[in-house]
Amino acid sequence: MKILITGGSQGIGLAMAKELHSAGHELFLVARDPGRLDIAIKGFPGNVPCFACDIGKEGQIEELINATTQKDFHPDVIILNAAAFGGSERSVLKPSPDEFRKLLEVNVLANYQLVQGFMDSLKKSKYPRIVIMGSTAGVRVDDGSLYGITKWALRSYAYFLRNELKHLGVGVTLINPGGTFTQKRVPDEKTPAGRLLEASDIGKLVAAILTLSPQAVVEELNIRPLLGDTY
């Protein structure tokens, strides 16, 4: 299948890309940083098309959609993984409205626009799927962050999208990972190796989900470290 992944140059996005490439799928990677994206695609054998853009900025999603059309890449699956995390302040009272607005634009509105933009391609596919990367911050009531609010909103969107698209044959899956080791979050004296999920854990789950029969859809999946979320 042809699979487009946002936030595909590092962390969970890159881990998913590696698993899916190993499974024989064709990829199109999207990320904000062109340098990091270039390094990522060099790690794959053969040619992996990509496009650097900031999905939170006006007009750049349209540029992405045009780029996929020009490269004749019409995805069967879109994996909405890119996210903004905001500052370190764990409060829903203190951060500025501008910070909240930016998180909403990237974590919710951009994904809404991406689904709209690629819907025609998905409806033509024999196995159309939308995989939305949520977070356990979107199922907790004690997260206490603006990021958590946006993931709650994204979860609601995924539920309604699943219901609306089922009659068109488009499956929607929401995956909520807990704490995960990535390039930015590595083992240290506070978080020893083995405490958090490996990014490859998420990649393996997504690869497995895409092997199911066309009539089977994993609606929502929570995956946490064995000892629970940690902050």
Coordinates of C-alpha atoms in Angstrom, one line a residue:
M1 CA 0.0 0.0 0.0
K2 CA 0.9 3.6 -0.4
I3 CA 1.3 5.2 3.1
L4 CA 1.8 8.9 4.0
I5 CA 3.2 9.7 7.4
T6 CA 3.3 13.1 9.0
G7 CA 6.0 13.8 11.5
G8 CA 7.9 11.0 9.8
S9 CA 11.5 12.1 10.3
Q10 CA 12.0 11.1 13.9
G11 CA 10.6 9.4 16.9
I12 CA 7.4 7.4 16.6
G13 CA 6.9 8.6 13.0
L14 CA 10.2 7.3 11.8
A15 CA 9.8 4.1 13.7
M16 CA 6.5 3.5 12.0
A17 CA 8.1 4.3 8.7
K18 CA 10.8 1.7 9.2
E19 CA 8.4 -1.1 10.2
L20 CA 6.1 -0.3 7.3
H21 CA 8.9 -0.1 4.8
S22 CA 10.2 -3.5 6.0
A23 CA 6.7 -4.8 5.4
G24 CA 6.9 -3.8 1.7
H25 CA 4.7 -0.7 1.7
E26 CA 5.5 2.5 -0.3
L27 CA 6.1 5.5 1.8
F28 CA 5.8 9.3 1.6
L29 CA 7.3 11.1 4.6
V30 CA 6.3 14.5 5.8
A31 CA 8.2 16.6 8.4
R32 CA 8.8 20.2 9.3
D33 CA 12.6 20.1 9.3
P34 CA 14.1 19.5 5.8
G35 CA 17.5 18.6 7.1
R36 CA 16.2 16.0 9.5
L37 CA 13.9 14.7 6.8
D38 CA 16.8 14.3 4.4
I39 CA 18.7 12.3 6.9
A40 CA 15.7 10.1 7.6
I41 CA 15.1 9.1 4.0
K42 CA 18.7 8.3 3.4
G43 CA 18.3 5.6 5.9
F44 CA 16.0 3.7 3.6
P45 CA 17.1 1.6 0.6
G46 CA 15.7 3.0 -2.7
N47 CA 13.8 6.1 -3.2
V48 CA 11.4 7.3 -0.5
P49 CA 9.6 10.5 -1.6
C50 CA 9.2 13.2 1.0
F51 CA 8.0 16.8 1.5
A52 CA 9.1 19.3 4.1
C53 CA 6.4 21.6 5.5
D54 CA 4.9 22.9 8.7
I55 CA 1.3 21.6 8.7
G56 CA 0.4 24.3 11.3
K57 CA 1.1 27.1 8.9
E58 CA -1.5 28.4 6.5
G59 CA -1.3 27.1 2.9
Q60 CA 1.3 24.4 3.6
I61 CA -1.2 21.6 3.7
E62 CA -2.3 22.6 0.2
E63 CA 1.3 22.6 -0.9
L64 CA 1.7 19.1 0.5
I65 CA -1.3 17.8 -1.3
N66 CA 0.0 19.3 -4.6
A67 CA 3.4 17.7 -4.0
T68 CA 1.9 14.2 -3.6
T69 CA -0.2 14.7 -6.8
Q70 CA 2.9 15.9 -8.7
K71 CA 4.8 12.8 -7.5
D72 CA 1.8 10.6 -8.5
F73 CA 1.5 9.4 -4.9
H74 CA -2.1 8.7 -4.0
P75 CA -2.2 7.3 -0.5
D76 CA -4.2 4.3 0.6
V77 CA -3.3 5.1 4.2
I78 CA -2.6 8.4 5.9
I79 CA -0.9 8.3 9.4
L80 CA -1.5 11.6 11.2
N81 CA 1.4 11.6 13.6
A82 CA 2.8 15.1 13.6
A83 CA 2.2 17.0 16.9
A84 CA 3.1 20.1 18.8
F85 CA 3.8 19.7 22.5
G86 CA 3.9 23.3 23.8
G87 CA 6.0 24.5 26.7
S88 CA 7.0 22.7 29.9
E89 CA 4.2 24.4 31.9
R90 CA 1.8 21.7 33.1
S91 CA -1.2 24.0 33.5
V92 CA -4.4 24.8 31.7
L93 CA -4.5 28.2 33.3
K94 CA -1.1 29.9 33.0
P95 CA 0.0 29.5 29.3
S96 CA -0.9 32.2 26.9
P97 CA -3.8 31.9 24.5
D98 CA -1.3 32.0 21.6
E99 CA 0.3 28.9 22.8
F100 CA -3.0 27.1 23.1
R101 CA -4.0 28.3 19.6
K102 CA -0.8 26.9 18.1
L103 CA -1.4 23.5 19.7
L104 CA -4.9 23.4 18.5
E105 CA -3.8 24.4 14.9
V106 CA -1.2 21.6 14.7
N107 CA -2.8 18.8 16.8
V108 CA -6.4 19.2 15.7
L109 CA -7.1 21.6 12.8
A110 CA -4.2 20.4 10.6
N111 CA -5.4 16.8 10.9
Y112 CA -8.9 17.9 10.0
Q113 CA -7.6 19.6 6.9
L114 CA -5.3 16.7 6.0
V115 CA -8.3 14.3 6.0
Q116 CA -10.3 16.6 3.9
G117 CA -7.4 17.0 1.4
F118 CA -6.7 13.3 1.0
M119 CA -10.3 12.0 1.1
D120 CA -10.7 11.7 -2.6
S121 CA -7.6 9.5 -2.8
L122 CA -8.6 7.4 0.1
K123 CA -12.1 6.7 -1.3
K124 CA -10.5 5.3 -4.5
S125 CA -8.3 2.9 -2.5
K126 CA -9.1 -0.8 -2.0
Y127 CA -7.9 -0.6 1.6
P128 CA -8.4 3.0 2.8
R129 CA -7.3 3.7 6.3
I130 CA -6.7 6.7 8.5
V131 CA -4.4 6.2 11.6
I132 CA -4.5 9.0 14.1
M133 CA -1.8 9.2 16.7
G134 CA -3.4 10.4 19.9
S135 CA -1.9 10.1 23.4
T136 CA -2.8 8.7 26.8
A137 CA -2.9 12.4 27.7
G138 CA -6.2 12.3 25.8
V139 CA -7.7 9.6 28.1
R140 CA -6.4 10.9 31.4
V141 CA -8.2 13.3 33.7
D142 CA -5.1 14.2 35.6
D143 CA -2.8 15.3 32.7
G144 CA -3.3 19.0 33.3
S145 CA -1.8 20.4 30.1
L146 CA -2.9 22.2 27.0
Y147 CA -1.4 19.3 25.0
G148 CA -3.8 17.0 26.9
I149 CA -6.8 19.1 25.9
T150 CA -5.8 19.0 22.3
K151 CA -5.5 15.2 22.4
W152 CA -8.9 14.9 24.0
A153 CA -10.3 17.0 21.1
L154 CA -8.4 14.8 18.6
R155 CA -9.9 11.7 20.2
S156 CA -13.4 13.1 19.9
Y157 CA -12.7 13.9 16.2
A158 CA -11.5 10.4 15.6
Y159 CA -14.7 8.9 17.1
F160 CA -16.9 11.0 14.9
L161 CA -14.8 10.5 11.9
R162 CA -14.9 6.7 12.4
N163 CA -18.7 6.8 12.5
E164 CA -19.0 9.1 9.4
L165 CA -16.6 7.2 7.2
K166 CA -17.6 3.6 7.9
H167 CA -20.3 3.7 5.2
L168 CA -17.7 4.8 2.7
G169 CA -15.4 1.9 3.5
V170 CA -12.7 4.0 5.2
G171 CA -11.4 2.7 8.4
V172 CA -10.3 5.0 11.2
T173 CA -7.9 3.9 14.0
L174 CA -6.9 6.0 17.0
I175 CA -3.7 5.0 18.8
N176 CA -2.9 6.4 22.2
P177 CA 0.7 5.8 23.3
G178 CA 1.9 6.5 26.8
G179 CA 5.5 7.6 27.6
T180 CA 7.8 6.7 24.8
F181 CA 11.6 6.9 24.3
T182 CA 12.4 9.0 21.2
Q183 CA 15.3 11.1 20.0
K184 CA 14.2 13.8 22.3
R185 CA 13.4 11.6 25.2
V186 CA 16.2 9.1 26.1
P187 CA 17.1 7.0 29.1
D188 CA 18.8 9.0 31.9
E189 CA 19.2 9.0 35.7
K190 CA 15.5 9.9 36.1
T191 CA 14.1 7.5 33.5
P192 CA 16.1 4.3 33.2
A193 CA 16.2 2.2 30.1
G194 CA 13.1 -0.1 30.0
R195 CA 10.9 2.4 31.9
L196 CA 9.1 3.7 28.8
L197 CA 7.8 2.3 25.5
E198 CA 10.2 1.9 22.5
A199 CA 9.1 3.9 19.4
S200 CA 9.3 0.6 17.5
D201 CA 6.5 -0.8 19.7
I202 CA 4.1 1.7 18.0
G203 CA 5.5 0.9 14.6
K204 CA 4.9 -2.8 15.1
L205 CA 1.3 -2.2 16.1
V206 CA 0.5 -0.1 13.1
A207 CA 2.1 -2.6 10.7
A208 CA 0.0 -5.4 12.3
I209 CA -3.2 -3.4 12.1
L210 CA -2.7 -2.9 8.3
T211 CA -2.6 -6.7 7.8
L212 CA -6.2 -7.2 9.0
S213 CA -9.0 -8.1 6.6
P214 CA -10.7 -5.1 4.9
Q215 CA -13.8 -5.5 7.1
A216 CA -11.8 -5.4 10.4
V217 CA -11.0 -2.0 12.0
V218 CA -9.2 -1.4 15.3
E219 CA -11.1 1.6 16.5
E220 CA -8.9 2.6 19.5
L221 CA -5.8 1.3 21.1
N222 CA -4.1 2.4 24.3
I223 CA -0.5 1.3 24.9
R224 CA 1.4 2.3 28.0
P225 CA 4.6 1.4 29.7
L226 CA 4.2 -1.6 32.0
L227 CA 4.7 0.6 35.1
G228 CA 2.3 3.2 33.8
D229 CA 2.8 6.7 32.4
T230 CA 5.5 8.9 33.9
Y231 CA 6.3 12.6 33.7

